[in-house]
XYZ file of C-alpha atoms in Angstrom:
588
model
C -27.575 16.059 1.108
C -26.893 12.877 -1.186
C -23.659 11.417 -1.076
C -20.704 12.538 -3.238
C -17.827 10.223 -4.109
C -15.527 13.074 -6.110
C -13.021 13.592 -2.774
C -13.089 9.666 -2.036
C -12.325 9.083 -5.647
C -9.840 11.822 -5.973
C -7.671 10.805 -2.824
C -8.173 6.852 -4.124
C -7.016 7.755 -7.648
C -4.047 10.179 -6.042
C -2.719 7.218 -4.531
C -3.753 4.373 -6.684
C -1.046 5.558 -9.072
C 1.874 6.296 -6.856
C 1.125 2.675 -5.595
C 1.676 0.473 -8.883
C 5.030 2.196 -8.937
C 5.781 1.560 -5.982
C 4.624 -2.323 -6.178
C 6.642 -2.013 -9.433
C 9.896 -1.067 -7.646
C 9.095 -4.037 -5.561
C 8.006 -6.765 -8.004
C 9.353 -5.690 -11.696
C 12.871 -7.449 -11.014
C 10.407 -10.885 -10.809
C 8.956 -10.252 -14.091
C 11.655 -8.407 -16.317
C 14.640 -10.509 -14.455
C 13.551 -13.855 -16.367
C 13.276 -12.158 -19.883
C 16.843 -10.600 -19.282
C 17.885 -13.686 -17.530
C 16.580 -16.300 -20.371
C 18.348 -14.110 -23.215
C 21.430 -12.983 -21.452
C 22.431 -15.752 -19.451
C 20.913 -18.654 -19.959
C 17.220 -20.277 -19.591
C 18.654 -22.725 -15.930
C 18.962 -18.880 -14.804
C 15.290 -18.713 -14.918
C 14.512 -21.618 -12.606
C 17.110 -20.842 -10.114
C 15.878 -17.853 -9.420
C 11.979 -18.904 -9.193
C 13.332 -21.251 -7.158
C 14.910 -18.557 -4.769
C 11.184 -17.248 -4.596
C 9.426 -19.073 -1.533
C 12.804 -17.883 0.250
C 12.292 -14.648 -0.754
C 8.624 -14.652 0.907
C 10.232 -16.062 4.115
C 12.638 -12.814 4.412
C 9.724 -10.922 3.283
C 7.306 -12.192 6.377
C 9.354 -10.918 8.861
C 10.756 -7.942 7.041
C 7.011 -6.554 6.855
C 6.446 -7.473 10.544
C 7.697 -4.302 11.807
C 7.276 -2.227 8.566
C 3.552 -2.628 7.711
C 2.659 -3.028 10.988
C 3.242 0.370 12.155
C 2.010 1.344 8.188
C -1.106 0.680 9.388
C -1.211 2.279 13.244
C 0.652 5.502 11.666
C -2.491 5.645 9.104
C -5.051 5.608 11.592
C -2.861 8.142 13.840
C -2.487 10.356 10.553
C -6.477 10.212 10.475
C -6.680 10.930 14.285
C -4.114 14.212 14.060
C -1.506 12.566 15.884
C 1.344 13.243 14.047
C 3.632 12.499 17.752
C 2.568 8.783 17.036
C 3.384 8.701 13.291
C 7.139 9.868 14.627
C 7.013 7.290 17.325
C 5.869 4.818 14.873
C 8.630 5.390 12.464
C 11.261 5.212 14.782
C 10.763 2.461 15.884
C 10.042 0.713 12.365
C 13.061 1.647 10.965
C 15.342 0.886 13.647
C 14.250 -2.815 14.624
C 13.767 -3.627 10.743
C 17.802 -2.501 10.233
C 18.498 -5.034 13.309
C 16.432 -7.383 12.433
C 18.012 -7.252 8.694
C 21.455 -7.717 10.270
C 20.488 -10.853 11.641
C 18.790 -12.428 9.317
C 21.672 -11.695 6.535
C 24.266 -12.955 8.833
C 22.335 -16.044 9.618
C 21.053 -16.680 5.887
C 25.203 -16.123 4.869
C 26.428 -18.400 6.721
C 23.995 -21.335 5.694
C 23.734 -20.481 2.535
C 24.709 -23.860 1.275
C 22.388 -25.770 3.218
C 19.550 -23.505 2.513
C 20.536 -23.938 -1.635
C 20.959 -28.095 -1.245
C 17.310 -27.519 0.385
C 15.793 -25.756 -2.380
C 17.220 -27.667 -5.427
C 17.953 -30.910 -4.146
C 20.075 -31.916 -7.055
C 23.024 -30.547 -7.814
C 23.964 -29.541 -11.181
C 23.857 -25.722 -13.258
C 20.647 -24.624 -11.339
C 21.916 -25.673 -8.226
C 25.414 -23.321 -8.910
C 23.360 -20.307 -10.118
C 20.788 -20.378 -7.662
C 23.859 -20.575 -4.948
C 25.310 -17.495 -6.710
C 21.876 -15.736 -6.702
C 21.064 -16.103 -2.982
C 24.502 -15.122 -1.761
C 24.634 -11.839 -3.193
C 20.772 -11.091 -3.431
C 20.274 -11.911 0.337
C 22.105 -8.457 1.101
C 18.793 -6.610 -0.551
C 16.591 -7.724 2.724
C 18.730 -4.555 3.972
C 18.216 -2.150 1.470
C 14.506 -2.921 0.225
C 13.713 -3.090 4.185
C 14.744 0.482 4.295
C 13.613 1.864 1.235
C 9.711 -0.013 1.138
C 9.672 1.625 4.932
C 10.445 5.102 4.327
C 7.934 5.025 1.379
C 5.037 3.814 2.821
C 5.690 6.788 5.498
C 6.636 9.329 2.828
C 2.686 8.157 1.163
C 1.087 7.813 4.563
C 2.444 11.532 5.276
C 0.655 12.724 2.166
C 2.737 12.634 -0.351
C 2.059 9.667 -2.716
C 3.940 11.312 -5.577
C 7.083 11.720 -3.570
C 7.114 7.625 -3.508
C 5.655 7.255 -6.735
C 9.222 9.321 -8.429
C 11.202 7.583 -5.669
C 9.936 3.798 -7.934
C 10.101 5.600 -10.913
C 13.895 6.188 -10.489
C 14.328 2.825 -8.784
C 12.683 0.897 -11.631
C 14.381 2.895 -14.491
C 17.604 2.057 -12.977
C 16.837 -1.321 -11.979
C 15.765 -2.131 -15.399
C 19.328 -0.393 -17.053
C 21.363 -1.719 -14.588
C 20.217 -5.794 -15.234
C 20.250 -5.172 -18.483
C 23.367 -4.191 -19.138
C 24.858 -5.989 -16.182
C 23.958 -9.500 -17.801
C 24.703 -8.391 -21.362
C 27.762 -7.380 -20.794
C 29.776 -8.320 -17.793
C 30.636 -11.888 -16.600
C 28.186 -11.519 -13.288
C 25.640 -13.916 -14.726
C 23.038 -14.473 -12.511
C 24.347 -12.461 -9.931
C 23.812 -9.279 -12.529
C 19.922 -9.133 -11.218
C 21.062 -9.476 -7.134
C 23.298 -6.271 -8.060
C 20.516 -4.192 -9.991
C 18.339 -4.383 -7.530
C 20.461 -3.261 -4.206
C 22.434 -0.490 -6.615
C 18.856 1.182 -7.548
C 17.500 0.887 -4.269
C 20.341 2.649 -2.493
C 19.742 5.398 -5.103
C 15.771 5.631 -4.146
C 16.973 5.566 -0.784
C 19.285 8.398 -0.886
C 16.146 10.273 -3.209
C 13.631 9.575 -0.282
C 15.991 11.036 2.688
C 15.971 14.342 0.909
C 12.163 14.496 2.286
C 13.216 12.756 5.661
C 15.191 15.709 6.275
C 12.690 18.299 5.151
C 10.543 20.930 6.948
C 7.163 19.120 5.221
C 8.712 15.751 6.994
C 6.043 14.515 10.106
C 7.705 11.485 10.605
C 11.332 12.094 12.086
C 12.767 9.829 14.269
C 12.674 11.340 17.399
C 13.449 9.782 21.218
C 11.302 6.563 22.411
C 12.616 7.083 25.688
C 10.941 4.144 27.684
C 8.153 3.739 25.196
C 10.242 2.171 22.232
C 9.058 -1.518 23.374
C 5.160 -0.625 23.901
C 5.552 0.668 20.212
C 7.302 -2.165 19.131
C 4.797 -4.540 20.545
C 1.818 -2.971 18.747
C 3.407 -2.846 15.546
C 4.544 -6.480 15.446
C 1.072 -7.259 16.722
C -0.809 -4.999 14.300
C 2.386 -6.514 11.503
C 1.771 -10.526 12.567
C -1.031 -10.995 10.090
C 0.898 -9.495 6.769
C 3.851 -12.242 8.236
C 1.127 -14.770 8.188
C 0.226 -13.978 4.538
C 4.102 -14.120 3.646
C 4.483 -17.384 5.488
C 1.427 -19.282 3.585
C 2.359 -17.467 0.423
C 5.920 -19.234 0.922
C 4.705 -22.773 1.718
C 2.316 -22.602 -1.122
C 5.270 -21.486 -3.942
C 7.128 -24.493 -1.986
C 4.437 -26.863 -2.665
C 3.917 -25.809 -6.368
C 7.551 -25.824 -7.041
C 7.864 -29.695 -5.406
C 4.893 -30.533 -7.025
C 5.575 -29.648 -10.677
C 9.053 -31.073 -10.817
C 7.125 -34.578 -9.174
C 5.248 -34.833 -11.914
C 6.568 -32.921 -14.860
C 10.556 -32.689 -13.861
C 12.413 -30.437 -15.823
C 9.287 -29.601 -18.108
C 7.291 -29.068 -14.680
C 9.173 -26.264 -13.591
C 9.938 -24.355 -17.463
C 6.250 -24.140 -17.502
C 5.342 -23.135 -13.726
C 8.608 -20.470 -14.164
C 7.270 -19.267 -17.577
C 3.882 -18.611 -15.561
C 4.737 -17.337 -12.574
C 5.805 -14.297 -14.837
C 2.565 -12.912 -15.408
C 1.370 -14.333 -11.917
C 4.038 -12.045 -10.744
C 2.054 -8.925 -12.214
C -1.145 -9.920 -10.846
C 0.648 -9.802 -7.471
C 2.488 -6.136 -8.612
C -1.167 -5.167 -8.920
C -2.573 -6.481 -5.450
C 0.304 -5.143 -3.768
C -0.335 -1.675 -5.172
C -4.050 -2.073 -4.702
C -3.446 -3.322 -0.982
C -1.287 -0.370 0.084
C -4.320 1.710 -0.948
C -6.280 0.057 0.996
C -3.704 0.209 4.491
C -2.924 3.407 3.927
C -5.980 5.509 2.275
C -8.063 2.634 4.508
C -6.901 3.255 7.583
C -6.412 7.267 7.074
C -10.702 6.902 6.407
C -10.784 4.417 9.907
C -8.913 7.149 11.200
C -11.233 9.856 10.310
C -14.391 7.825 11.106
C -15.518 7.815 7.512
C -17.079 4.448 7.121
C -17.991 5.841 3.565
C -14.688 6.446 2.504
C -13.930 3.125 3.869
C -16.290 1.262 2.070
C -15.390 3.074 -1.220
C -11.716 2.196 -0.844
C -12.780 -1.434 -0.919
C -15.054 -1.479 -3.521
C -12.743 0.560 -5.814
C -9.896 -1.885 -5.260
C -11.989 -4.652 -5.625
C -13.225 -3.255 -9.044
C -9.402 -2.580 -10.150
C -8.007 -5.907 -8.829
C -11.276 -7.913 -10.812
C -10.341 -6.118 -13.851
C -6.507 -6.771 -13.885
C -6.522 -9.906 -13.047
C -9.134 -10.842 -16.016
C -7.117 -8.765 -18.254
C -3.342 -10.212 -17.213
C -5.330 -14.172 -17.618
C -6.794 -13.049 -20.849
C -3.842 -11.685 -22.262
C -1.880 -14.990 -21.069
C -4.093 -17.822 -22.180
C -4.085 -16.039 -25.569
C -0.908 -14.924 -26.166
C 1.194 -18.055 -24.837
C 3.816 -18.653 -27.003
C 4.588 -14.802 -27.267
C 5.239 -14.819 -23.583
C 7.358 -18.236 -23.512
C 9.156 -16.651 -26.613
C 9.964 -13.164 -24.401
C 11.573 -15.835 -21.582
C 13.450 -17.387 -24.218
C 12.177 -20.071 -25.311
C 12.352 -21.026 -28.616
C 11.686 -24.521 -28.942
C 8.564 -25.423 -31.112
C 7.904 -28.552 -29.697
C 9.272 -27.379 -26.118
C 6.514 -25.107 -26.485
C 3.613 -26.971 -27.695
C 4.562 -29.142 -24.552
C 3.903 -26.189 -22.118
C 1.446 -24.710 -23.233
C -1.172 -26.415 -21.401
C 0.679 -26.510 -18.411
C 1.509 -23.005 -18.641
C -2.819 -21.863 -19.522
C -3.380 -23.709 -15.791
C -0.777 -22.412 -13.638
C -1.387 -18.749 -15.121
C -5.308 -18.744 -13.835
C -3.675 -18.762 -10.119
C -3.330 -15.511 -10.361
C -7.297 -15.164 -9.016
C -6.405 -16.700 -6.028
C -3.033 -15.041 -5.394
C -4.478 -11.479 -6.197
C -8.317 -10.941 -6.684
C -9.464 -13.245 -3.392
C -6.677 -12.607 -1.127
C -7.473 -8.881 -1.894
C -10.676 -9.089 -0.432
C -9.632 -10.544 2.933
C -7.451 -7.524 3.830
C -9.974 -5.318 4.631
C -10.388 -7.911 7.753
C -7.220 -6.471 9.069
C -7.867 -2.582 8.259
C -11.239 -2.644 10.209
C -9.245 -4.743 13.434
C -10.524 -8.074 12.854
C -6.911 -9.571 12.164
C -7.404 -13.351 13.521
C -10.158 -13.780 10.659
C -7.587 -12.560 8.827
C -5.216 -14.706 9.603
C -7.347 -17.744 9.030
C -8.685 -16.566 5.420
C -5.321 -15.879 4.052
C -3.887 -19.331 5.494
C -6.586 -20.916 3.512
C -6.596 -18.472 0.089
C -2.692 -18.968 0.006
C -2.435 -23.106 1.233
C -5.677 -24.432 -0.222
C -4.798 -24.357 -4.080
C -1.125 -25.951 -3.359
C -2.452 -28.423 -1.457
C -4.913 -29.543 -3.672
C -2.165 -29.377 -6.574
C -0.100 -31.527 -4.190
C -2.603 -33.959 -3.541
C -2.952 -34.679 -7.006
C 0.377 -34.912 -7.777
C 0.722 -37.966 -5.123
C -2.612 -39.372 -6.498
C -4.132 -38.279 -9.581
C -1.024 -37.304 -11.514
C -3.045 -37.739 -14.795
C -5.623 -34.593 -13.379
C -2.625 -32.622 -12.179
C -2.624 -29.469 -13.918
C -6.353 -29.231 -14.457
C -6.071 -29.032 -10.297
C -4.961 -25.743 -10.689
C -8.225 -24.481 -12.630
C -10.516 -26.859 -10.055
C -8.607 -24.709 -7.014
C -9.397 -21.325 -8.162
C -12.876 -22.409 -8.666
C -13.155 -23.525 -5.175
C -11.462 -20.237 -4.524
C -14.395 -18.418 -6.353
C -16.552 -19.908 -3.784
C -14.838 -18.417 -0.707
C -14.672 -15.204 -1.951
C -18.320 -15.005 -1.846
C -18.651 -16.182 1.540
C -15.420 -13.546 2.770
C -17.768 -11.077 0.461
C -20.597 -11.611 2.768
C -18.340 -12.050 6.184
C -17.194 -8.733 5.528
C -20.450 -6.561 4.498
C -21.996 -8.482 7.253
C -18.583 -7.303 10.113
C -18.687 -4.013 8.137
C -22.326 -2.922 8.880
C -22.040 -4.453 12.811
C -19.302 -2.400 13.680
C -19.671 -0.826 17.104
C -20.564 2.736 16.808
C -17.496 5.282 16.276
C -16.087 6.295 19.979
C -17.476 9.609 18.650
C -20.257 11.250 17.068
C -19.352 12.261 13.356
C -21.197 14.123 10.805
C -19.571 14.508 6.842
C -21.011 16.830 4.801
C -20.325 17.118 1.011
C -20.588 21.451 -0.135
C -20.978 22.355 -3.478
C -18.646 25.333 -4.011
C -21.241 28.230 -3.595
C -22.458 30.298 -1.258
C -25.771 28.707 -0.218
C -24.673 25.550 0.162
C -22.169 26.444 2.823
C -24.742 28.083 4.565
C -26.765 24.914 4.225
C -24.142 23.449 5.752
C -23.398 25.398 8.844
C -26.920 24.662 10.472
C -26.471 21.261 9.858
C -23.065 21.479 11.998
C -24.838 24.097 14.631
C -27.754 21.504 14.706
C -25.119 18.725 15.041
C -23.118 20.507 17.979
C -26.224 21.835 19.868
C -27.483 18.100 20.608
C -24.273 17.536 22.925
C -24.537 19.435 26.079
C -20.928 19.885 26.606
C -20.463 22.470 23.941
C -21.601 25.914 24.560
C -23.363 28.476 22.323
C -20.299 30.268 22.461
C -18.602 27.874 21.515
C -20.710 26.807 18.259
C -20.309 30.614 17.293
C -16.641 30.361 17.442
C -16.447 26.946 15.521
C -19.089 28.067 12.847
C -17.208 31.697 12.543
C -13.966 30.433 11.448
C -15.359 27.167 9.584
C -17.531 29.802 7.692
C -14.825 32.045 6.890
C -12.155 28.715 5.792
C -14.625 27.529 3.240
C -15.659 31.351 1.733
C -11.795 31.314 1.217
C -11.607 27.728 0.108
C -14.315 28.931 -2.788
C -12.900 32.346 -3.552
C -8.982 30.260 -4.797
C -10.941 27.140 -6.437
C -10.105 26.880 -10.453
C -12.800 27.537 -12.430
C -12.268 23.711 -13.732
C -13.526 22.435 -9.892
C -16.578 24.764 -9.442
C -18.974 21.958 -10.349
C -17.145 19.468 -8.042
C -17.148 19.747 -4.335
C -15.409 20.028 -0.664
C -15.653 17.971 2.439
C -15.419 18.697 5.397
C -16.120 16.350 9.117
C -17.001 17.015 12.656
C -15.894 14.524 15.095
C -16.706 14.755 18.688
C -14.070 13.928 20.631
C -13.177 12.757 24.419
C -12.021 16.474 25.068
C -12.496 17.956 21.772
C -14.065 18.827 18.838
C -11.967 18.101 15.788
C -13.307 19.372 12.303
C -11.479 17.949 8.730
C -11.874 20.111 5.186
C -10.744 18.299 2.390
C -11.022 19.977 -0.970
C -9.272 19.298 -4.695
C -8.091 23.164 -5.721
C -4.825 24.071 -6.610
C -2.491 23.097 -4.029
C -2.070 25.906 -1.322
C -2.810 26.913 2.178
C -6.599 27.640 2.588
C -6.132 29.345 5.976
C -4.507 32.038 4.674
C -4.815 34.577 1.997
C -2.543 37.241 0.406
C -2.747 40.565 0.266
C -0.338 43.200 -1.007
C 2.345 45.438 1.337
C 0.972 49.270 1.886
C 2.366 51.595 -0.630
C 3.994 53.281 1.812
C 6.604 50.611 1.935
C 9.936 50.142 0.124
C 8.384 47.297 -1.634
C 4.798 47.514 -2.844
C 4.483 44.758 -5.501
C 5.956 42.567 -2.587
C 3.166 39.877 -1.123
C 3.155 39.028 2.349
C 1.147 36.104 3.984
C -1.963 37.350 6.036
C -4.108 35.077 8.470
C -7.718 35.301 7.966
C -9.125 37.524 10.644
C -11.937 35.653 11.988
C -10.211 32.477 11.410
C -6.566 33.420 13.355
C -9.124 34.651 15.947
C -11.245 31.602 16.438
C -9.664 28.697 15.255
C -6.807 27.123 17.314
C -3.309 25.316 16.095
C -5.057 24.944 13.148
C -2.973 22.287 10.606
C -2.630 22.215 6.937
C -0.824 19.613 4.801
C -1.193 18.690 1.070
C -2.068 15.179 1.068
C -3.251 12.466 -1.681
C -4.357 15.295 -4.257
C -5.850 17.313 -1.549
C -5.607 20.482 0.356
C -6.327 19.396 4.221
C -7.603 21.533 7.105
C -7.748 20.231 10.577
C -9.075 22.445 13.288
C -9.021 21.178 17.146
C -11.478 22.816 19.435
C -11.090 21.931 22.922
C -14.089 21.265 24.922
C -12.032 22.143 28.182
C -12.096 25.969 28.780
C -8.183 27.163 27.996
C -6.933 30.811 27.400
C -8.686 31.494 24.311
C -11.779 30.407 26.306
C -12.652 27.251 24.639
């Protein structure tokens, strides 16, 4: 049967939206801060705090070292069934990222002035308000740590639109709070530092409510003596995202020294003023590369290469066409975005303009290429990682910096002559990867993936493709096959009888892995949301009650299958059945 992309898409789309708000939660106080900041306060406020920015990357690299690290085991163990893992995983995410917080804020505190005479060298008002910005905002490594880990668990576990309301309410509040904040109290620059922990207590607070829920598969529970093996995968799995952070860091260092070596005060207006819509294209690769960790690694998990590969072409596709759009809009539209920050100079303005057209096409380097070197990490090849995101993120600076010791008179047309070159290593990573993509070493286990239409015949299509499927490994039994097929057949009769009439002309999935010690089978399908191994059906007369509905397991289904799970997940109802290959009291 031909390929269908409707579940891939569905699950991608599911997520793809809960994502941008939760990028936004992350990134909108970078882009709204400056137009608040340029009108409210003053327009030094907007330098000081692009100026905190290669700081910010640096608490960032090691903040993610435990937190995405263990995103991206707890994915694959999602996709495997182990839902013990995912527990293990989170407990020890959460706790070493609140210790390792601790540190770094107590540390960070009590150099602050160093750190400040470091970034801005000279002292005057940007030196002050960047010195008033760090010391308060250096308190949110704590509470974005904790909120940006429990909602990449919270979308890992299934539920994308729990975090997507979660950065809805942070964002909304965010957005209030700064505003009103720096219009009308005497916090100044500190207004934005304040916003951003106040909102993201709030989402916090929102989020435990599922922590603490029956749904919840991610508890913390007791490491025992395991807490350090877990640890040491998920810094491991984490040390490439730090790497990314770290070169991200040095290269907003570089730009920032560079500019005000060859433009001074001008320099930096127009590499701020930019960095505001470069700071979207990043909002849209970090949405676009939590798709691919999580919905990526679920699809590793699973052993769907196909769903893999249509994860990365679908957020290659989005990333291309936001990136073009956000540049577009920019070199067009210059002066209305230079007027939003504040500026209303005419001849300040007709000064950075051109300045302001080069630094914006970064964005292509900072977004669309580095996008496509994360799938390096997802399918386990992290030290090519590493080394393609050293060069994406260091490469343009460099070159920028180069010129600004040399060729000052060619200094901002580096910037376009970088993300040119950069053009030229994404098609080499574009053929690296298809190339380490279609090499991969065969799955530990034999999978099939069938795609049903929801009737009848094609189910029964489908079951002697699985019997034919089962039957060529000699450790499964006839009896066996009869007892998988029997409640399989019965799961996706029911799965057809509850579909809306709207998703009769789409279709189900479903997957048979063979396993170490078991046979595992997946059904994915897009009905309403409910519980496809059971049905309803109403009380005897007889009782007290007889419009009452009570839940009722599927005969040949409660007979056959065993610990069957359910969970609604990414738009989807999914099914996992276990069938153990070792004989047990059921007699499988």
């Amino acid at each position: 049967m031909k390929r269908n992309s409707f579940i891939d898409r569905k699950s991608y789309l599911a997520f793809l939206g809960s994502a941008i708000l939760v990028s936004m939660s992350q990134n909108v106080a970078y882009i709204t801060d400056p137009l608040f900041a340029g009108n409210n306060v003053c327009q030094e406020a907007i330098a000081a705090m692009n100026l905190y920015g290669p700081f910010l990357q640096l608490n960032f690299a090691f903040l993610l070292l435990f937190a995405q690290g263990s995103m991206i085991l707890a994915a694959n163990a999602f996709g495997n069934g182990d839902y013990d893992s995912i527990k293990k995983h989170f407990t020890v995410s959460i706790t070493s990222m609140i210790f390792q917080a601790a540190c770094v804020i107590a540390l960070v505190f009590g150099f602050r002035h160093t750190i400040v005479d470091y970034l801005c060298p000279e002292h005057g008002l940007i030196h002050d308000l960047l010195l008033q910005y760090l010391s308060l905002m250096i308190f949110e490594m704590m509470t974005v740590g904790i909120y940006l880990t429990l909602n990449y668990f919270v979308s890992i576990d299934g539920h994308p639109e729990i975090s997507g309301k979660s950065s809805l309410l942070l964002v909304i509040i965010q957005l209030s709070l700064a505003f009103t904040f720096s219009k009308y109290t005497n916090l100044g620059v500190r207004s934005f530092a304040a916003a951003c922990i106040i909102s993201e207590s709030i989402a916090i607070v929102y989020l435990s409510k599922y922590l603490f829920s029956k749904e919840c598969s991610f508890r913390p529970v007791s490491m025992k003596g395991e807490y350090f093996h877990y640890l040491k995968a998920n810094v491991q799995k984490g040390a490439p995202q730090v790497i990314y952070n770290l070169a991200f860091m040095f290269a907003l260092l570089i730009f920032n020294q560079s500019v005000q070596h060859v433009a001074g005060e001008n320099g930096v207006q127009a590499w701020s003023f930019a960095y505001v819509p470069v700071s979207l294209g990043i909002l849209l690769y970090n949405a676009a590369s939590e798709v691919i960790l999580s919905i990526g690694g679920v699809s590793l998990g699973e052993k769907n290469l196909e769903g893999l590969k249509y994860v990365f072409k679908a957020s290659i596709l989005f990333m291309a066409v936001s990136a073009i759009l956000v540049i577009l809009l920019s070199e067009l539209f210059p002066d209305v975005v230079m007027k939003m920050l504040g500026c209303d100079d005419a001849s300040l303005m007709n000064t950075l303009r051109w300045p302001f057209r080069c630094c914006v096409t970064i964005i292509i380097a900072f977004a669309f290429v580095q996008l496509k070197s994360l799938g390096f990490v997802v399918i386990g090849k992290d030290r090519m990682y590493s080394v393609l995101t050293s060069i994406i993120n260091l490469f343009p600076p460099i070159l920028v910096g180069l010129c600004a010791l040399f060729f000052k008179e060619f200094f901002w047309w580096s910037f376009i002559v970088a993300v040119l070159l950069e053009g030229l290593l994404y098609l080499y990573m574009h053929r690296k990867f298809n190339h380490e993509l279609n090499s991969l070493p065969d799955w530990d286990c034999p999978t099939i993936i069938l795609h049903v239409n929801y009737g009848i015949p094609d189910i029964q299509s489908a079951m002697q493709r699985m019997e034919g499927f089962l039957q060529s490994d000699p450790r499964v039994t006839d009896e066996m096959i009869n007892r998988m097929e029997h409640a399989s057949e019965e799961l996706l009769y029911n799965i057809i009888k509850h579909v809306p009439d709207k998703r009769k002309n789409d279709n189900l999935y479903f997957s048979v892995l063979r396993l170490t010690d078991s046979v595992d089978i997946i059904f994915k399908d897009a009905g309403r949301p409910f519980c496809p191994v059971i049905t309803f059906q109403d009380k005897p007369t007889t009782y007290d009650s007889p419009n009452e509905k009570v839940k009722f397991a599927l005969r040949l289904f409660n007979h056959y299958a065993v610990n069957p799970t359910y969970k609604f997940c990414y738009g989807l109802n999914v099914t996992r059945l276990s069938f153990k290959l070792n004989k047990s009291a059921n007699g499988l």
